[in-house]
PDB file of C-alpha atoms in Angstrom:
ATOM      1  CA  UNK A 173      88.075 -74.209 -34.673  1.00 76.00           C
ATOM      2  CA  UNK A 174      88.343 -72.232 -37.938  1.00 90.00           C
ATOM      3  CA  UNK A 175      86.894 -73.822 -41.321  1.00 94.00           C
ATOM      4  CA  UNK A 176      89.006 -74.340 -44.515  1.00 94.00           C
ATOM      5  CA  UNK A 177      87.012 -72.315 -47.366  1.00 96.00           C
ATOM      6  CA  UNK A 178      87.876 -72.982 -50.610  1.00 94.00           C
ATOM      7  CA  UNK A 179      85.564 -70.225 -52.824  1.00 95.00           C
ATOM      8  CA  UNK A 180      85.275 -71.235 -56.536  1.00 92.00           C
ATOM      9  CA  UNK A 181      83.957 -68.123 -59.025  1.00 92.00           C
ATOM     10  CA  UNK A 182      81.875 -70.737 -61.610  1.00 91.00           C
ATOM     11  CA  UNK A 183      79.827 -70.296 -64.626  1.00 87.00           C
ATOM     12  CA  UNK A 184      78.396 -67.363 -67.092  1.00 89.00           C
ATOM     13  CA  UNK A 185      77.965 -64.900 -64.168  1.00 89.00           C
ATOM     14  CA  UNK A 186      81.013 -65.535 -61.936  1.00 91.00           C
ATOM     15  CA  UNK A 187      78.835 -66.976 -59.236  1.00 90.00           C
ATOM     16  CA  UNK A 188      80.211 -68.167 -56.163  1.00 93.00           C
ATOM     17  CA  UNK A 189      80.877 -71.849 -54.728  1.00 94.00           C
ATOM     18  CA  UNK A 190      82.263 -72.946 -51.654  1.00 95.00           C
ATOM     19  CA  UNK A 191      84.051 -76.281 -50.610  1.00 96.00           C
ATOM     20  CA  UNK A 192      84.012 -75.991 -46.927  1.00 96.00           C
ATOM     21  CA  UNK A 193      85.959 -78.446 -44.511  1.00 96.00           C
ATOM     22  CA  UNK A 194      87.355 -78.422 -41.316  1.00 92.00           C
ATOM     23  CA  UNK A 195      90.983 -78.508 -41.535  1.00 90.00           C
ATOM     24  CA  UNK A 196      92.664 -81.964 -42.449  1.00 88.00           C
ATOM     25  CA  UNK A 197      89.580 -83.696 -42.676  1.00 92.00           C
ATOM     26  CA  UNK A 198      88.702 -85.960 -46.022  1.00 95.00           C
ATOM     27  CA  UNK A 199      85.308 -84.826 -45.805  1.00 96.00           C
ATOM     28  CA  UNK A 200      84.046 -81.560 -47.462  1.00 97.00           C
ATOM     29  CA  UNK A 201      80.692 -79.974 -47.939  1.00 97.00           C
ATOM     30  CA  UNK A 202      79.883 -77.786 -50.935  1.00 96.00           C
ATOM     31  CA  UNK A 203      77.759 -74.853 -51.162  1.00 95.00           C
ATOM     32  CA  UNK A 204      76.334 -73.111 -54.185  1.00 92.00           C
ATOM     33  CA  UNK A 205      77.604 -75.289 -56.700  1.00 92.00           C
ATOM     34  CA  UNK A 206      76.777 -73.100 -59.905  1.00 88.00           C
ATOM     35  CA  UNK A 207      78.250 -74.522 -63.404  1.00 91.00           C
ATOM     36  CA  UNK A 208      81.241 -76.428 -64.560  1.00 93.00           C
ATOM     37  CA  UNK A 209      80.768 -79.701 -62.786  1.00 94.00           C
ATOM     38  CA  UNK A 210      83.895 -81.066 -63.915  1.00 95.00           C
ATOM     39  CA  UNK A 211      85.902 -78.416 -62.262  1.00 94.00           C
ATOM     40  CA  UNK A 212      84.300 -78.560 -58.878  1.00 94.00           C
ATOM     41  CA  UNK A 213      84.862 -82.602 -59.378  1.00 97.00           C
ATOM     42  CA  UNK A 214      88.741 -81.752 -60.061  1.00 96.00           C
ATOM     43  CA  UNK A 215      88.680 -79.730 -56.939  1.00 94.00           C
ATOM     44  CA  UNK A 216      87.630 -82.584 -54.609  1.00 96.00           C
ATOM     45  CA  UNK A 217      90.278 -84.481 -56.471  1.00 97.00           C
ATOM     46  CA  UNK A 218      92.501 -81.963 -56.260  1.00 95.00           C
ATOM     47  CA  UNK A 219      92.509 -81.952 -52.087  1.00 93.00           C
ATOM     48  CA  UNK A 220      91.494 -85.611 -51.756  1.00 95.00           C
ATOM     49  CA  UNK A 221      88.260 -84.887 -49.994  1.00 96.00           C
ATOM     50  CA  UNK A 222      84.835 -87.068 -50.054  1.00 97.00           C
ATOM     51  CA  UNK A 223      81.599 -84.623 -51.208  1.00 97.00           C
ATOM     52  CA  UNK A 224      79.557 -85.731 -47.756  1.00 97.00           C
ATOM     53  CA  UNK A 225      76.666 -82.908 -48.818  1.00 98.00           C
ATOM     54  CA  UNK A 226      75.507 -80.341 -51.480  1.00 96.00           C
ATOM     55  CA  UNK A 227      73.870 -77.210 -49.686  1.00 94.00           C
ATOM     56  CA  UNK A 228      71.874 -74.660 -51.861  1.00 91.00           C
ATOM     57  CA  UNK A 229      71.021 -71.568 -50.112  1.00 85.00           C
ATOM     58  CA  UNK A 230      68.395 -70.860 -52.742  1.00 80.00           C
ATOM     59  CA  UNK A 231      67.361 -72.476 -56.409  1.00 80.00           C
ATOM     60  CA  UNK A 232      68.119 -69.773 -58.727  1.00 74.00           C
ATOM     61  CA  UNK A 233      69.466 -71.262 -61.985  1.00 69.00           C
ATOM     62  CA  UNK A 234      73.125 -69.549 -60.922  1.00 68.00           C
ATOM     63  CA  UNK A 235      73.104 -72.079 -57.756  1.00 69.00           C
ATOM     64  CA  UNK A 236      71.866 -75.075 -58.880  1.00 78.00           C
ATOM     65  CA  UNK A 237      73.520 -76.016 -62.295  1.00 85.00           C
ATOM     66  CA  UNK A 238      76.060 -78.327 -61.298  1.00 91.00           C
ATOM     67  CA  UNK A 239      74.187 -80.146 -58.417  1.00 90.00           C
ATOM     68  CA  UNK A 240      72.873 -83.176 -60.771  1.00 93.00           C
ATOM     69  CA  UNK A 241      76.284 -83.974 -62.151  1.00 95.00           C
ATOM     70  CA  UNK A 242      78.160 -83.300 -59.015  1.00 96.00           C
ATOM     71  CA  UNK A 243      75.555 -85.385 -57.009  1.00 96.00           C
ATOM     72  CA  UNK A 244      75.628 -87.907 -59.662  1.00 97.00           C
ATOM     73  CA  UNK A 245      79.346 -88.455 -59.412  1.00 97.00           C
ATOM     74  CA  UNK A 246      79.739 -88.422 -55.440  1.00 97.00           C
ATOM     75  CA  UNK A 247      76.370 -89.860 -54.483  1.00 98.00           C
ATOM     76  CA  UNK A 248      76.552 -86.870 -52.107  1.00 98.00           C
ATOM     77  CA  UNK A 249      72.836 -85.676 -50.945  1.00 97.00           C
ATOM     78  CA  UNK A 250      71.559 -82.253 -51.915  1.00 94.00           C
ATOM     79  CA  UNK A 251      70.050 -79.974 -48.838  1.00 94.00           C
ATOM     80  CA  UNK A 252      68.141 -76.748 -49.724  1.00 84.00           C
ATOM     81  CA  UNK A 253      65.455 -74.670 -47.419  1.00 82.00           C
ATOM     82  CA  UNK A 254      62.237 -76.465 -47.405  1.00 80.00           C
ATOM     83  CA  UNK A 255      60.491 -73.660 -49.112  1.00 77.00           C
ATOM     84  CA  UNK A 256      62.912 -74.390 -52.216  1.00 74.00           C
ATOM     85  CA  UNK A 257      61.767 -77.878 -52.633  1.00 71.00           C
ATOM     86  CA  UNK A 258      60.317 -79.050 -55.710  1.00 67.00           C
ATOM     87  CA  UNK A 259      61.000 -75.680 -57.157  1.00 59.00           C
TER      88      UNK A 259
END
């Protein structure tokens, strides 16, 4: 089964977010989630999709700004490597 990728260039430095899903499903994950929470928001409007998790590869201020806002909003839960954690 092939995943449905949306990629979304965000913030100051173009950095890269992902909205993954499997194909016709209502529920997404996102990865990376950068800056401009209201535009990532507007994307999960856009293709009528639930936020089920936020998945950081790594903390670096590039990856991370929109994960309060976005989490905020969805009540999704944020995942990141153990050694990130209260980084």
């Amino acid at each position: 089964m092939t995943l449905e990728v949306h990629q979304l260039t965000v913030g100051m430095v173009a950095e890269n977010a992902y909205l993954v899903r499997l194909p016709g499903s209502d529920r997404a994950v996102l990865f990376d989630p950068g800056e401009e929470p209201e535009r990532l928001l507007g994307e999960l409007d856009r293709l009528g999709v639930t936020l089920e998790a936020i998945l950081l590869t790594h903390t670096h201020f590039d990856h991370v700004g929109a994960v309060t806002p976005v989490a905020r909003a969805t009540g999704a839960p944020v995942w990141c490597p153990e050694i990130e954690v209260g980084v």
